[in-house]
PDB file of C-alpha atoms in Angstrom:
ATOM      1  CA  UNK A  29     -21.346 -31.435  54.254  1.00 52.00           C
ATOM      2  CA  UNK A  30     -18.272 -29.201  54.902  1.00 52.00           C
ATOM      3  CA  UNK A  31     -18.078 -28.747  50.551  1.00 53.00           C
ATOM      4  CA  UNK A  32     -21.871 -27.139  50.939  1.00 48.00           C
ATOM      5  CA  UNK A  33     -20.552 -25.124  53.315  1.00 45.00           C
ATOM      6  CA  UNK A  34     -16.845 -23.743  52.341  1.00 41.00           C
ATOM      7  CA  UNK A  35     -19.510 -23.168  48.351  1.00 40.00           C
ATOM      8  CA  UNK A  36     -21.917 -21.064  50.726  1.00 43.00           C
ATOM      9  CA  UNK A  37     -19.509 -18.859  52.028  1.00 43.00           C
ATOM     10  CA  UNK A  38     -17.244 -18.184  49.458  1.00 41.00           C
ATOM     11  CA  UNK A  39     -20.587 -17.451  47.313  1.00 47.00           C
ATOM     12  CA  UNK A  40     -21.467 -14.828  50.604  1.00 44.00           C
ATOM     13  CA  UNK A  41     -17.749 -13.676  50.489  1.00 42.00           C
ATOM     14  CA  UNK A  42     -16.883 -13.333  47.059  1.00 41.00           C
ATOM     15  CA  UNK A  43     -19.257 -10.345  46.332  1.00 40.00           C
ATOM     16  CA  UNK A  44     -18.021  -8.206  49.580  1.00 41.00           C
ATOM     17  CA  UNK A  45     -14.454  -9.072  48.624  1.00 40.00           C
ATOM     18  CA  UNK A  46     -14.529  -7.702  45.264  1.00 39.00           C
ATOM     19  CA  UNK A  47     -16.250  -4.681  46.002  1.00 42.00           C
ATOM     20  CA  UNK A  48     -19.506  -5.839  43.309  1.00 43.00           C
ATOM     21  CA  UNK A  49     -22.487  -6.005  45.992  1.00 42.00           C
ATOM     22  CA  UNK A  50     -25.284  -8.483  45.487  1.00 54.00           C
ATOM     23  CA  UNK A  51     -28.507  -6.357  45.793  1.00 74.00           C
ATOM     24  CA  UNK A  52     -30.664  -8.458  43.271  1.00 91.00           C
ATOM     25  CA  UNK A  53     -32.991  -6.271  40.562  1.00 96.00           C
ATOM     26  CA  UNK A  54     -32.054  -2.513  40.150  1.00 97.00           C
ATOM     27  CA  UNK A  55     -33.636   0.054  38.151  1.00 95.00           C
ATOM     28  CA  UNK A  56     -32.663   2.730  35.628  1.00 95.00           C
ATOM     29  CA  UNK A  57     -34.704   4.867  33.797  1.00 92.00           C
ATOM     30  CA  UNK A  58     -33.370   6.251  30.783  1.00 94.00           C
ATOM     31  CA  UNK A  59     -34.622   8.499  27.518  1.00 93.00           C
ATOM     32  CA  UNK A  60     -32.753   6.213  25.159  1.00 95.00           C
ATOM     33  CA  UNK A  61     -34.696   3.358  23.643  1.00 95.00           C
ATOM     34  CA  UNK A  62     -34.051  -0.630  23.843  1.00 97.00           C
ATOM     35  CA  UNK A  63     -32.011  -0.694  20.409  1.00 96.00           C
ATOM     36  CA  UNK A  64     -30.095   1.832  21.675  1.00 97.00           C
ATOM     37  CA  UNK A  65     -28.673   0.531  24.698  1.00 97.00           C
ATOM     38  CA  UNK A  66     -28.106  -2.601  23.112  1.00 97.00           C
ATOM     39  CA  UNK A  67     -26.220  -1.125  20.408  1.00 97.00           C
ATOM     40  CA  UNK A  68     -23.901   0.407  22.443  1.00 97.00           C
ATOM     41  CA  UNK A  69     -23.371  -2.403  24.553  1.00 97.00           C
ATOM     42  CA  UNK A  70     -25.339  -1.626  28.008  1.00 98.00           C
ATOM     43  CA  UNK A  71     -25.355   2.009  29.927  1.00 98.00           C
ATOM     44  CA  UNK A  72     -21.578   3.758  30.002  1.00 97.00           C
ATOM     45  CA  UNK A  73     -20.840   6.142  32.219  1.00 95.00           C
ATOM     46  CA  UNK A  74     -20.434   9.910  31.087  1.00 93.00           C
ATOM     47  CA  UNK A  75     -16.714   9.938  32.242  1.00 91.00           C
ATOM     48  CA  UNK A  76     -14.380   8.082  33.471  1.00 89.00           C
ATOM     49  CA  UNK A  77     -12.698   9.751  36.756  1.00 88.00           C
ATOM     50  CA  UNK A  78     -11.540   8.017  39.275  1.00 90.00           C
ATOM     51  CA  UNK A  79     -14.291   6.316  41.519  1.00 90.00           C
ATOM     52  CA  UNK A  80     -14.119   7.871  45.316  1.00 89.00           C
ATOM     53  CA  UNK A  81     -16.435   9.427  47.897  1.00 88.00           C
ATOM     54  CA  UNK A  82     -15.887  12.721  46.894  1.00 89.00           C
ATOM     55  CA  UNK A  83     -16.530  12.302  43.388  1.00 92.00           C
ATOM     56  CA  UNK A  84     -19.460  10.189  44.645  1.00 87.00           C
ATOM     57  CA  UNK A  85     -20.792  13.569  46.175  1.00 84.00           C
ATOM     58  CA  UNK A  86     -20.612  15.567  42.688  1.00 89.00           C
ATOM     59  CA  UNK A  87     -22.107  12.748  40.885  1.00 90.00           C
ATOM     60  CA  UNK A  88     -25.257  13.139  43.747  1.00 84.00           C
ATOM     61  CA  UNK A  89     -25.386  17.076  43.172  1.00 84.00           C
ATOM     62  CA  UNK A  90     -25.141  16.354  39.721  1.00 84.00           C
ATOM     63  CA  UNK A  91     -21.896  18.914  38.660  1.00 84.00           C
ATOM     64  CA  UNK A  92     -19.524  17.661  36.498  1.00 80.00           C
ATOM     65  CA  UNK A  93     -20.975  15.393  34.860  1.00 85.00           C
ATOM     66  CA  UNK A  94     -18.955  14.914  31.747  1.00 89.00           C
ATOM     67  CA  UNK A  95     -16.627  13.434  34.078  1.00 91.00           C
ATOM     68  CA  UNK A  96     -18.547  11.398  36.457  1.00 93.00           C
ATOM     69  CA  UNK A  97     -17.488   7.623  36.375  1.00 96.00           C
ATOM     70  CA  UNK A  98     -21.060   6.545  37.886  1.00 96.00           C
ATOM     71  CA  UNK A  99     -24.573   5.188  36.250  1.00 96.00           C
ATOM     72  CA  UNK A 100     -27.318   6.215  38.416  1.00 94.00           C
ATOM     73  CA  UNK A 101     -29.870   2.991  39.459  1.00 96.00           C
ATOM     74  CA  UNK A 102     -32.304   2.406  42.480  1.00 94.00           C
ATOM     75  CA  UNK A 103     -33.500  -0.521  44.738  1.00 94.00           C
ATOM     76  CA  UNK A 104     -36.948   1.218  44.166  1.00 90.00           C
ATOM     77  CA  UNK A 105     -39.180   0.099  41.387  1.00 89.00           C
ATOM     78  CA  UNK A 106     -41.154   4.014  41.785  1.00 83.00           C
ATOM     79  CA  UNK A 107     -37.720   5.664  41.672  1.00 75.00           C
ATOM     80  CA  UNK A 108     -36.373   7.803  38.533  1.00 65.00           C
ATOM     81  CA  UNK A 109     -39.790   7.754  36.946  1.00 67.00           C
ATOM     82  CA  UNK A 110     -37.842  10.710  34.542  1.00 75.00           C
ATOM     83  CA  UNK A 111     -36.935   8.502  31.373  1.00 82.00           C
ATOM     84  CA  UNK A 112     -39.680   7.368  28.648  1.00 89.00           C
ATOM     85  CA  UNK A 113     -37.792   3.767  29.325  1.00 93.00           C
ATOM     86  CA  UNK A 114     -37.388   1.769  32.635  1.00 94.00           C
ATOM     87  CA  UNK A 115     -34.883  -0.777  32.796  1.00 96.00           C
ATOM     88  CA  UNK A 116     -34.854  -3.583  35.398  1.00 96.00           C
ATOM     89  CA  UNK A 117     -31.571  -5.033  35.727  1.00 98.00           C
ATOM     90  CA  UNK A 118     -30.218  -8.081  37.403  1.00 98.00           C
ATOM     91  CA  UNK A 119     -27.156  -7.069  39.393  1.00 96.00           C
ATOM     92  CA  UNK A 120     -25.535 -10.292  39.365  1.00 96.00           C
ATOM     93  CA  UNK A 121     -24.580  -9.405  35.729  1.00 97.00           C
ATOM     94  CA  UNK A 122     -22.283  -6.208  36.648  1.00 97.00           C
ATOM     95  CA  UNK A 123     -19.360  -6.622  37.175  1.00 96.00           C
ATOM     96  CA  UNK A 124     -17.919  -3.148  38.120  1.00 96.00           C
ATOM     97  CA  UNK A 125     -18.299  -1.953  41.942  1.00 96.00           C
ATOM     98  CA  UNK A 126     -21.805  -0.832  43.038  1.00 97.00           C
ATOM     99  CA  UNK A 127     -21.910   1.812  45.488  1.00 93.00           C
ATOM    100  CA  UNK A 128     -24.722   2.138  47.884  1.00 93.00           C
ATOM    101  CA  UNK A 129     -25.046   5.808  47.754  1.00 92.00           C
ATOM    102  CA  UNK A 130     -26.781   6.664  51.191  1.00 88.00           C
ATOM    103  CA  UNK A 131     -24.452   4.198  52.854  1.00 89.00           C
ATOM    104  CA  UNK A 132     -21.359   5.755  51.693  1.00 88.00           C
ATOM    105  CA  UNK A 133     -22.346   9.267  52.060  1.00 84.00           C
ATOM    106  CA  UNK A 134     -23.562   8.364  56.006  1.00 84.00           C
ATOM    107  CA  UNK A 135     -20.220   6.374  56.478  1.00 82.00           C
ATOM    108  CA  UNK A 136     -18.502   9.592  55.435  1.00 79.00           C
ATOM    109  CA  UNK A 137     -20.165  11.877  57.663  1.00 79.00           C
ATOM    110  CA  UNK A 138     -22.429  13.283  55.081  1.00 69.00           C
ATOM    111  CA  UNK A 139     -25.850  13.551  54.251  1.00 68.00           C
ATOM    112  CA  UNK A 140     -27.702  12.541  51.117  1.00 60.00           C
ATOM    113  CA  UNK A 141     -30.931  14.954  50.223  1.00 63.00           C
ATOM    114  CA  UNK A 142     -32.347  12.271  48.016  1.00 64.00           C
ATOM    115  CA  UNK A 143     -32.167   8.897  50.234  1.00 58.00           C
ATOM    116  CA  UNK A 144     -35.634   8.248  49.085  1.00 60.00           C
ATOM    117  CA  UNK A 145     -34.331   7.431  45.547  1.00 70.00           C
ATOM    118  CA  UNK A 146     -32.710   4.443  47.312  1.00 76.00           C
ATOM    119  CA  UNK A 147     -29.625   5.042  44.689  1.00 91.00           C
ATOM    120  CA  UNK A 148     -26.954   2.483  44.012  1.00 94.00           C
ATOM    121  CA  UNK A 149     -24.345   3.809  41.527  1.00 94.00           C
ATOM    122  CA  UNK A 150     -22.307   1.755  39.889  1.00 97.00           C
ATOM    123  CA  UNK A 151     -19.166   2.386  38.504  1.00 97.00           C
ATOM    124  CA  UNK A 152     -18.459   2.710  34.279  1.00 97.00           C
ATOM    125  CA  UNK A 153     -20.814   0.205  33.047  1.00 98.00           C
ATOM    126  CA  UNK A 154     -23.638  -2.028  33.075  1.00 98.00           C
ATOM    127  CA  UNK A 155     -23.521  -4.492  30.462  1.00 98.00           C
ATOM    128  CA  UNK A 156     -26.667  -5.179  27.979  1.00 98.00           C
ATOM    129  CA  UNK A 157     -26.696  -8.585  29.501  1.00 98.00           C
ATOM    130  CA  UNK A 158     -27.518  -7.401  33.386  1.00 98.00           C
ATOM    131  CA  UNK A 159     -30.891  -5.787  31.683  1.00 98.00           C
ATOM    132  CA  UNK A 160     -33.568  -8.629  31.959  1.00 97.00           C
ATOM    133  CA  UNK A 161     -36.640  -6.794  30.944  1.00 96.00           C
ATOM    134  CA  UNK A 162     -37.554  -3.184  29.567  1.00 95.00           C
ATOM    135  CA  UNK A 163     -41.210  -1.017  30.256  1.00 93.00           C
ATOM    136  CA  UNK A 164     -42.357   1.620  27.923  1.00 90.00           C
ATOM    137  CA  UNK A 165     -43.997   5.058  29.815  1.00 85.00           C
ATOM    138  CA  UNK A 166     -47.385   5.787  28.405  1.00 78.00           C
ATOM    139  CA  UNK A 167     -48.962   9.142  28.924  1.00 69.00           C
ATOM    140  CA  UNK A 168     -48.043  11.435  30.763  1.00 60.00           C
ATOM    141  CA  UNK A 169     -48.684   9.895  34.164  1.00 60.00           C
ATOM    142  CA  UNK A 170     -45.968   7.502  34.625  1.00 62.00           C
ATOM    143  CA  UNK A 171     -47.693   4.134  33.476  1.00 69.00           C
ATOM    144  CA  UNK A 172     -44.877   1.632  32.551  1.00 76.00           C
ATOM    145  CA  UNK A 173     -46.148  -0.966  29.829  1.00 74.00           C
ATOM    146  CA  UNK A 174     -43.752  -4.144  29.521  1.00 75.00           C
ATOM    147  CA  UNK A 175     -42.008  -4.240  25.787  1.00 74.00           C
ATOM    148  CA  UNK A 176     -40.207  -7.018  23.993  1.00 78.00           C
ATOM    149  CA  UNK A 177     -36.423  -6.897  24.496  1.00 77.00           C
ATOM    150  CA  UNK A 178     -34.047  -7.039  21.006  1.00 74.00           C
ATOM    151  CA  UNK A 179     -32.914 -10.019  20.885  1.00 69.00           C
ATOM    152  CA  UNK A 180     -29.712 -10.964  22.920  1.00 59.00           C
ATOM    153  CA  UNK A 181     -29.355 -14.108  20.738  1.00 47.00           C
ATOM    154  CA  UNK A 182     -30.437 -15.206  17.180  1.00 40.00           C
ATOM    155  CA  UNK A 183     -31.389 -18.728  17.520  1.00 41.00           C
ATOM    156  CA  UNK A 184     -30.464 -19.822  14.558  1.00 41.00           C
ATOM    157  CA  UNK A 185     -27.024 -19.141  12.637  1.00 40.00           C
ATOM    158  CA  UNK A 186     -28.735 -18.414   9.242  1.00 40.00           C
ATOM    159  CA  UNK A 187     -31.120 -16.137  10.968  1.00 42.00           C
ATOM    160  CA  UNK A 188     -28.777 -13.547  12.615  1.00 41.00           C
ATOM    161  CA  UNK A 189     -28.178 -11.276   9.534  1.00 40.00           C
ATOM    162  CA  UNK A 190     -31.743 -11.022   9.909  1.00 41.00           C
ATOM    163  CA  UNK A 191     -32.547 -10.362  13.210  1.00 39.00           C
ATOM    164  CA  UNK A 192     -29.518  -7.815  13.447  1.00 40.00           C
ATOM    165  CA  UNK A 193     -30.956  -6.115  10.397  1.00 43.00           C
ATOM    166  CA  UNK A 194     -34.105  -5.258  12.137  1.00 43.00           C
ATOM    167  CA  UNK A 195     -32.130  -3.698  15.701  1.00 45.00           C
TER     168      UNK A 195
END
């Protein structure tokens, strides 16, 4: 009894202790294809500055971005409909620091114009493994179509020249 609970709050305390929230599925659109992403190993930020508040607030206003250490994602399916691609993403995969963008700009006496967009940044990188499925836009109104996924793993040994061939 006392094992199921010290394993339920360690699992509760382990995510606010290392700074990685666990929000569940995030978003991303993006204008880069499937293959892409993959190829490069997940999204990277831009830059790689020094994570703070402050740099939090030119990452929102969007200056400076060749430096900005942050990879925009939302909570909201309907948010960041600007990318051909839309990535859902299981956050239990990242393991960088996720910052809850409205949260941090309120705790800091600020105000965020685009709290709508329900934005949680997160910090460098977010591995090709955290992305669990990838829609296609069709049209020009915003229509998401699911899309198979490259392959994460080759089944079969003899097979992978194969498969890698075609990514």
């Amino acid at each position: 009894m006392y094992s199921a609970f010290f394993f339920i709050f360690f699992n509760l305390l382990a995510p606010l202790i290392s700074g990685v929230a666990a929000l569940g599925t995030l978003y991303r659109c993006d204008q880069r294809d499937p293959a892409t992403v993959k190829a490069a190993g997940g999204f990277k930020s831009w830059g790689a500055d020094t994570p703070s508040v402050e740099r939090l607030y030119k990452h929102v206003e969007g200056t400076d971005t060749a430096t900005d250490p942050f990879i925009s994602t939302s909570t909201d399916i309907e948010c960041g409909q600007h990318g051909k691609y839309r990535y859902t993403i299981d956050s239990s995969n990242i393991t960088q620091k996720i910052w809850d963008v409205n949260a941090e700009l309120t705790k800091a006496g600020g105000e965020d114009g685009f709290a709508f967009e329900m934005e949680q940044a997160v910090e460098f990188e977010i591995p090709w493994v955290a992305v669990i499925s990838v829609e296609m836009k069709r049209g020009g109104f915003g229509w998401f179509e699911p899309m198979s996924m490259p392959a994460k793993q080759a089944p079969f040994a003899h097979d992978a020249h194969a498969r890698l061939a075609r990514i």
